[in-house]
Coordinates of C-alpha atoms in Angstrom, one line a residue:
M1 CA -8.9 -46.6 -41.8
T2 CA -11.9 -44.3 -40.6
A3 CA -12.0 -42.8 -36.9
N4 CA -14.7 -44.1 -35.1
L5 CA -15.9 -44.9 -31.4
E6 CA -14.0 -48.1 -30.9
M7 CA -10.7 -46.1 -31.7
V8 CA -11.6 -43.6 -29.1
K9 CA -12.1 -46.4 -26.3
E10 CA -8.9 -48.1 -27.5
A11 CA -7.2 -44.8 -27.0
R12 CA -8.6 -44.4 -23.3
K13 CA -6.9 -47.8 -22.4
I14 CA -3.7 -46.8 -23.8
L15 CA -3.9 -43.4 -22.0
E16 CA -5.0 -44.7 -18.4
G17 CA -2.1 -44.0 -16.3
N18 CA -0.2 -41.9 -18.6
I19 CA -2.6 -38.6 -18.6
E20 CA -4.6 -37.0 -16.0
K21 CA -8.6 -37.5 -15.9
T22 CA -9.0 -33.9 -15.5
P23 CA -12.0 -32.7 -13.2
I24 CA -15.0 -30.6 -14.1
Y25 CA -15.5 -27.5 -12.3
T26 CA -18.7 -26.1 -11.4
A27 CA -18.5 -22.3 -12.4
S28 CA -21.8 -21.1 -10.6
R29 CA -20.3 -17.8 -10.3
M30 CA -19.6 -17.3 -13.9
G31 CA -23.1 -18.6 -15.1
E32 CA -26.0 -20.7 -14.3
N33 CA -25.6 -24.3 -15.4
L34 CA -22.0 -23.7 -16.5
Y35 CA -19.3 -26.4 -16.1
I36 CA -15.6 -26.4 -17.1
K37 CA -13.5 -29.4 -18.2
M38 CA -10.2 -28.3 -17.0
E39 CA -7.9 -29.6 -19.6
N40 CA -5.6 -26.6 -18.4
L41 CA -4.7 -29.2 -15.5
Q42 CA -3.4 -32.0 -17.7
K43 CA 0.2 -32.7 -17.9
T44 CA 2.0 -30.3 -20.0
G45 CA -0.9 -27.8 -19.3
S46 CA -3.0 -28.7 -22.2
F47 CA -5.1 -31.6 -24.0
K48 CA -2.4 -32.1 -26.6
L49 CA -0.7 -34.8 -24.6
R50 CA -3.7 -37.3 -25.3
G51 CA -3.6 -37.1 -28.9
A52 CA 0.2 -37.2 -29.2
F53 CA 0.6 -40.1 -26.7
N54 CA -2.0 -42.1 -28.7
K55 CA -0.3 -41.5 -32.0
I56 CA 3.1 -42.4 -30.8
A57 CA 1.9 -45.7 -29.1
H58 CA 0.4 -46.9 -32.4
L59 CA 3.8 -46.8 -34.2
T60 CA 5.5 -49.8 -35.2
D61 CA 8.6 -51.1 -33.6
E62 CA 10.9 -49.9 -36.5
Q63 CA 9.2 -46.4 -36.3
K64 CA 9.8 -46.1 -32.7
K65 CA 13.4 -47.1 -33.1
K66 CA 14.0 -44.2 -35.8
G67 CA 12.0 -41.4 -33.8
V68 CA 9.3 -38.8 -34.5
I69 CA 9.5 -35.3 -35.4
S70 CA 6.8 -32.4 -35.3
C71 CA 6.8 -28.8 -35.4
S72 CA 4.8 -26.3 -33.0
A73 CA 5.3 -23.0 -31.4
G74 CA 3.2 -24.3 -28.2
N75 CA 1.4 -26.9 -26.7
H76 CA 1.6 -29.7 -29.5
A77 CA 5.4 -29.3 -29.0
Q78 CA 5.3 -30.3 -25.4
G79 CA 2.7 -32.9 -25.8
V80 CA 4.9 -34.7 -28.5
A81 CA 8.0 -34.4 -26.4
L82 CA 6.6 -35.9 -23.3
S83 CA 4.7 -38.6 -25.0
A84 CA 7.8 -39.6 -26.9
T85 CA 9.9 -39.5 -23.5
R86 CA 7.6 -41.6 -21.7
Q87 CA 7.7 -44.3 -24.3
G88 CA 11.5 -44.5 -24.6
I89 CA 11.4 -42.8 -28.0
K90 CA 13.6 -40.0 -29.5
S91 CA 11.7 -36.7 -30.7
Y92 CA 12.8 -33.9 -32.5
I93 CA 10.5 -30.6 -32.4
C94 CA 11.2 -27.7 -35.0
I95 CA 10.2 -24.5 -33.5
P96 CA 10.2 -21.2 -35.1
S97 CA 12.4 -18.5 -33.6
I98 CA 9.5 -16.3 -32.7
A99 CA 8.3 -18.9 -30.1
P100 CA 8.4 -17.6 -26.5
L101 CA 11.4 -18.9 -24.8
S102 CA 9.2 -20.4 -22.0
K103 CA 7.9 -22.9 -24.4
I104 CA 11.0 -23.5 -26.0
E105 CA 12.5 -24.6 -22.4
A106 CA 9.4 -26.2 -21.6
T107 CA 9.7 -28.6 -24.6
R108 CA 13.6 -29.3 -23.9
G109 CA 12.3 -30.1 -20.2
Y110 CA 10.1 -32.9 -21.5
G111 CA 13.0 -34.5 -23.3
G112 CA 12.5 -33.3 -26.8
E113 CA 15.4 -32.2 -29.0
V114 CA 14.5 -28.6 -30.0
I115 CA 15.5 -27.3 -33.5
I116 CA 15.1 -23.6 -33.8
V117 CA 14.1 -22.4 -37.2
D118 CA 14.5 -18.8 -38.3
G119 CA 11.1 -17.4 -39.3
T120 CA 7.5 -18.5 -38.6
F121 CA 5.5 -21.7 -38.0
D122 CA 5.3 -22.3 -41.8
D123 CA 9.1 -22.2 -42.0
A124 CA 9.4 -24.5 -39.0
Q125 CA 7.0 -26.9 -40.7
A126 CA 9.0 -26.9 -43.7
K127 CA 12.2 -27.8 -41.8
A128 CA 10.3 -30.6 -40.0
Y129 CA 9.2 -32.3 -43.5
E130 CA 12.6 -31.8 -44.7
L131 CA 14.1 -33.6 -41.7
Q132 CA 11.4 -36.3 -41.8
K133 CA 12.5 -37.5 -45.1
E134 CA 16.3 -37.0 -44.6
M135 CA 16.0 -39.0 -41.2
D136 CA 13.2 -41.5 -41.9
L137 CA 11.4 -40.0 -39.0
T138 CA 7.6 -40.2 -38.4
Y139 CA 5.7 -37.0 -38.4
V140 CA 3.3 -36.2 -35.5
A141 CA 0.6 -34.1 -36.9
P142 CA -1.1 -31.5 -34.8
F143 CA -4.7 -32.4 -35.8
D144 CA -5.2 -34.2 -39.0
D145 CA -4.6 -37.6 -37.9
E146 CA -7.3 -40.5 -36.7
Y147 CA -5.3 -41.6 -33.9
V148 CA -4.3 -37.9 -32.6
L149 CA -8.2 -36.9 -33.0
C150 CA -9.2 -40.3 -31.3
G151 CA -7.1 -39.4 -28.3
Q152 CA -8.6 -36.1 -28.0
G153 CA -11.8 -37.8 -28.3
T154 CA -11.3 -39.4 -24.7
I155 CA -12.3 -36.0 -23.2
G156 CA -15.7 -36.5 -24.6
L157 CA -16.0 -40.0 -22.8
E158 CA -14.8 -38.3 -19.7
I159 CA -17.4 -35.6 -19.8
L160 CA -20.3 -37.9 -20.4
E161 CA -19.1 -39.8 -17.0
Q162 CA -18.7 -36.7 -15.2
L163 CA -21.6 -34.9 -16.2
P164 CA -24.0 -37.6 -17.4
D165 CA -26.8 -34.9 -17.8
V166 CA -24.9 -32.4 -19.9
K167 CA -26.8 -31.0 -22.8
Y168 CA -24.1 -28.7 -24.6
I169 CA -20.5 -29.2 -24.8
V170 CA -18.6 -26.0 -26.1
V171 CA -15.2 -26.6 -27.7
P172 CA -12.5 -24.3 -29.0
I173 CA -11.5 -25.0 -32.7
G174 CA -8.1 -24.6 -34.4
G175 CA -7.3 -27.3 -36.9
G176 CA -10.3 -29.1 -35.6
G177 CA -8.7 -32.2 -33.7
L178 CA -10.1 -31.3 -30.3
I179 CA -13.6 -30.9 -31.4
S180 CA -13.8 -33.6 -34.1
G181 CA -12.6 -36.2 -31.5
I182 CA -15.0 -35.1 -28.9
A183 CA -17.9 -34.9 -31.3
L184 CA -17.1 -38.3 -32.7
A185 CA -17.2 -39.8 -29.1
V186 CA -20.0 -38.0 -27.6
K187 CA -22.6 -38.1 -30.7
S188 CA -21.8 -41.9 -30.9
L189 CA -23.1 -42.3 -27.3
K190 CA -25.6 -39.4 -27.0
P191 CA -26.6 -38.0 -30.1
D192 CA -28.7 -35.6 -28.5
V193 CA -26.0 -33.7 -26.9
K194 CA -25.3 -30.4 -28.8
I195 CA -21.7 -29.9 -29.9
I196 CA -20.8 -26.2 -30.2
G197 CA -17.5 -25.1 -31.5
V198 CA -15.8 -21.8 -31.0
E199 CA -13.4 -19.7 -33.1
P200 CA -11.8 -16.3 -32.9
E201 CA -13.6 -13.8 -35.1
N202 CA -10.0 -13.3 -36.8
A203 CA -9.2 -17.0 -37.3
A204 CA -12.5 -18.7 -38.2
S205 CA -11.2 -21.1 -40.8
M206 CA -13.6 -23.9 -40.0
L207 CA -16.6 -21.5 -39.9
A208 CA -15.5 -20.1 -43.5
S209 CA -15.0 -23.7 -44.8
R210 CA -18.5 -24.8 -43.4
K211 CA -20.2 -21.7 -45.1
A212 CA -18.2 -22.5 -48.3
G213 CA -18.9 -26.3 -48.3
K214 CA -15.2 -27.0 -48.9
I215 CA -12.2 -26.4 -47.0
V216 CA -10.9 -22.8 -47.4
T217 CA -7.7 -21.0 -46.4
L218 CA -7.9 -17.7 -44.6
D219 CA -5.5 -15.1 -45.6
S220 CA -4.6 -14.4 -42.3
A221 CA -5.2 -15.6 -38.6
N222 CA -4.2 -12.9 -36.2
T223 CA -5.6 -13.6 -32.7
M224 CA -4.4 -13.5 -29.3
A225 CA -5.6 -17.1 -29.1
D226 CA -2.4 -18.3 -30.7
G227 CA -3.2 -21.8 -30.0
I228 CA -6.2 -22.0 -32.4
A229 CA -4.8 -19.4 -34.9
V230 CA -5.0 -21.8 -38.0
K231 CA -5.7 -20.6 -41.4
K232 CA -6.8 -23.9 -42.7
P233 CA -8.6 -26.9 -41.1
G234 CA -7.7 -30.5 -41.7
V235 CA -9.3 -32.8 -44.0
L236 CA -10.2 -35.3 -41.7
T237 CA -11.2 -32.9 -39.1
F238 CA -13.6 -30.8 -41.6
D239 CA -15.4 -34.0 -42.5
L240 CA -16.3 -35.0 -39.0
C241 CA -17.0 -31.4 -38.1
E242 CA -19.5 -31.4 -41.0
K243 CA -21.0 -34.7 -39.6
Y244 CA -21.0 -34.2 -35.9
V245 CA -20.8 -30.3 -34.9
D246 CA -24.1 -28.7 -34.6
E247 CA -23.1 -25.1 -34.5
I248 CA -19.8 -23.0 -35.0
V249 CA -19.9 -19.5 -33.3
T250 CA -17.0 -16.7 -33.0
V251 CA -16.0 -14.6 -30.3
S252 CA -13.9 -11.1 -30.3
E253 CA -10.5 -10.3 -28.7
D254 CA -12.3 -8.5 -26.1
E255 CA -14.5 -11.5 -25.4
I256 CA -11.6 -13.8 -25.0
T257 CA -9.7 -11.2 -22.9
N258 CA -12.8 -10.8 -20.8
A259 CA -13.0 -14.5 -20.4
I260 CA -9.4 -14.9 -19.1
L261 CA -10.0 -12.1 -16.6
R262 CA -12.9 -13.6 -15.2
L263 CA -11.6 -17.1 -15.0
L264 CA -8.6 -15.8 -13.1
E265 CA -10.6 -13.5 -10.7
E266 CA -13.6 -15.4 -10.1
S267 CA -12.5 -18.9 -10.4
K268 CA -8.8 -18.6 -9.8
V269 CA -8.1 -20.4 -12.9
S270 CA -5.1 -19.6 -15.5
A271 CA -6.2 -20.2 -19.0
E272 CA -4.7 -19.2 -22.3
G273 CA -6.6 -17.4 -25.1
A274 CA -7.3 -20.4 -27.1
G275 CA -8.5 -22.3 -23.9
A276 CA -10.7 -19.5 -22.6
S277 CA -12.3 -19.1 -26.1
S278 CA -15.1 -21.9 -25.1
V279 CA -15.8 -19.8 -21.7
A280 CA -15.9 -16.6 -23.9
A281 CA -18.8 -18.0 -26.1
V282 CA -20.9 -19.0 -23.1
L283 CA -20.2 -15.7 -21.2
S284 CA -21.1 -13.7 -24.3
K285 CA -24.3 -15.7 -25.0
K286 CA -23.3 -16.7 -28.4
F287 CA -25.7 -19.4 -28.2
D288 CA -29.0 -20.3 -26.2
F289 CA -27.8 -22.5 -23.3
S290 CA -30.6 -21.7 -21.0
D291 CA -32.2 -24.9 -21.1
G292 CA -29.7 -27.3 -19.7
K293 CA -26.1 -27.8 -18.4
V294 CA -23.3 -26.5 -20.6
C295 CA -19.8 -27.9 -20.3
A296 CA -17.0 -25.7 -21.7
V297 CA -13.7 -27.3 -22.5
L298 CA -10.8 -25.1 -21.3
S299 CA -8.4 -26.5 -23.6
G300 CA -5.3 -25.3 -22.2
G301 CA -3.6 -23.0 -19.4
N302 CA -0.1 -22.2 -20.9
I303 CA -0.1 -18.4 -20.9
N304 CA 2.9 -16.2 -20.5
V305 CA 3.1 -14.3 -17.3
N306 CA 3.7 -11.1 -19.1
T307 CA 0.8 -11.8 -21.3
I308 CA -1.3 -12.3 -18.2
S309 CA -0.3 -8.8 -16.8
Q310 CA -1.3 -7.0 -20.0
I311 CA -4.5 -8.8 -20.0
I312 CA -5.4 -7.9 -16.6
N313 CA -4.5 -4.3 -16.9
Q314 CA -6.4 -4.2 -20.3
G315 CA -9.4 -5.9 -18.9
L316 CA -9.4 -3.7 -15.8
F317 CA -9.5 -0.5 -18.2
K318 CA -12.2 -2.1 -20.3
T319 CA -14.5 -3.2 -17.3
G320 CA -14.2 0.3 -15.4
R321 CA -12.0 -0.9 -12.6
L322 CA -9.2 1.3 -13.6
A323 CA -9.4 5.2 -14.5
E324 CA -7.0 7.0 -16.2
I325 CA -6.8 10.7 -15.7
T326 CA -4.6 13.3 -17.4
T327 CA -5.3 16.7 -17.0
T328 CA -3.5 20.2 -16.1
I329 CA -3.2 22.1 -12.9
S330 CA -1.6 25.4 -11.7
D331 CA 1.7 25.0 -10.4
K332 CA 0.9 26.4 -7.1
P333 CA 0.8 24.9 -3.5
G334 CA -2.2 23.2 -2.8
E335 CA -3.5 22.5 -6.3
L336 CA -2.5 18.9 -6.4
I337 CA -4.0 18.2 -3.2
R338 CA -7.3 19.6 -4.3
L339 CA -7.4 17.3 -7.3
L340 CA -6.5 14.3 -5.1
T341 CA -9.2 15.2 -2.7
I342 CA -12.1 15.1 -5.2
I343 CA -10.5 11.7 -6.1
K344 CA -10.5 10.6 -2.8
D345 CA -14.0 12.0 -1.8
K346 CA -15.4 10.0 -4.6
G347 CA -14.1 6.8 -3.4
A348 CA -11.4 6.0 -6.0
N349 CA -8.2 4.7 -4.9
I350 CA -4.8 6.3 -6.6
K351 CA -2.5 3.5 -7.8
N352 CA 0.0 5.8 -9.6
I353 CA 0.7 9.5 -10.0
D354 CA 3.1 11.4 -12.3
Q355 CA 3.4 15.2 -12.6
F356 CA 5.5 17.0 -15.1
K357 CA 5.9 20.1 -17.2
S358 CA 5.4 20.2 -20.9
A359 CA 6.4 23.4 -22.7
E360 CA 4.5 22.3 -25.8
T361 CA 1.3 21.6 -24.0
V362 CA 1.1 23.9 -21.0
G363 CA 2.5 27.2 -19.7
F364 CA 5.3 27.9 -17.4
D365 CA 2.8 28.3 -14.7
H366 CA 0.9 25.0 -15.0
A367 CA 1.8 21.2 -14.9
V368 CA 0.4 18.0 -16.1
V369 CA -0.7 15.3 -14.0
R370 CA -1.4 11.7 -15.0
I371 CA -3.1 9.6 -12.5
I372 CA -4.2 6.0 -12.6
A373 CA -7.0 5.3 -9.9
E374 CA -9.0 2.1 -9.2
T375 CA -12.8 2.4 -9.5
Y376 CA -15.7 -0.1 -8.8
N377 CA -17.3 -0.1 -12.3
K378 CA -18.0 1.9 -15.5
D379 CA -20.8 3.9 -13.7
H380 CA -18.3 4.8 -10.7
R381 CA -15.7 5.9 -13.3
R382 CA -18.4 8.1 -15.0
E383 CA -19.0 9.6 -11.7
L384 CA -15.5 10.6 -11.0
Y385 CA -14.7 12.0 -14.5
Q386 CA -18.0 14.0 -14.0
A387 CA -16.9 15.5 -10.5
L388 CA -13.5 16.5 -12.0
A389 CA -15.1 18.2 -15.0
D390 CA -17.5 20.0 -12.5
A391 CA -14.6 21.2 -10.8
G392 CA -13.0 22.8 -13.8
Y393 CA -10.3 20.3 -14.8
E394 CA -10.1 20.0 -18.6
E395 CA -13.2 17.3 -19.7
S396 CA -11.1 16.4 -22.9
H397 CA -8.4 14.8 -20.7
V398 CA -10.6 13.0 -17.8
S399 CA -13.4 11.7 -20.1
R400 CA -11.4 9.8 -22.7
N401 CA -12.1 6.2 -21.4
K402 CA -15.5 6.6 -20.3

């Protein structure tokens, strides 16, 4: 069996009424001709439901009676659990102990029987294979499966209907199931549409394999975009990417972070690192998209609240929206007011202030002051630092994040 357009069309019929036909959002504030396919609004918060549901729907009655098993630390687990529950099938999901509690509870909430495995994803996968043989279950692969990737390919059909004159479709790549399915569907109907894949710089296994002309395994895949942190692409997906994907680009961790922040602030959209990578590629101009409409597939929005907080804070510092000032002042009446007046006069807003003494760094008649202030941009922050330096405050402290 070889994945083809008819299989994608069949998947669409199976998925009708069971998944959301997600909207395409016009992101004009973020870029001219930029449109975003909002798979973060899909049930379970990511595209994974499409492939998992299609795969399980094709099981034999005997296989359905026995149940399915998979392993995942995130979106695939939830997709398999809900797909199986919707079709009245028992599901077992092996999840590594390092997975966030929120994702474990979400998987349980969708009806999956969660099996916590000490260690990493590889340990969970080994346990899943062990239980598959022991209990005669069907393993639902996260990407390297015809039915799974054809389910993901239904996104391509929707994009062509919703945005008929699209010229570029930008897709995140992990194991390759999403992009290979979309590319297969789109290229079969409109071969002139360019398919651009995006991987994190630290986990570019598909790009490395393309350059080598064969599948290669990375030594590591350390990235905040954990949904696409894959060391080795699939066999089926690699072949389809070689056939249909026009270009693969990479994005840095900072570029992913910036995309998450801009999506949240400018579009009020919550995106996980993997999902935001496609938007990051467009915002960072990794490819020339100037001559036509570009649709970035935002593949998922399951991001931890604590992670969002860290990203916002980091992003505000990197874009010059926050300034950190650590300096020394004389421990005398009026000295702190003098420092704060300079900050106020430069139009910055103080968010947090700490004053303390440290015998190791200052004398008994001085104090250390640490201030976090809001600024408009990097230029405004530089002006603030310069004003403080001109007033005699130690430049080595106030200029460290110029």
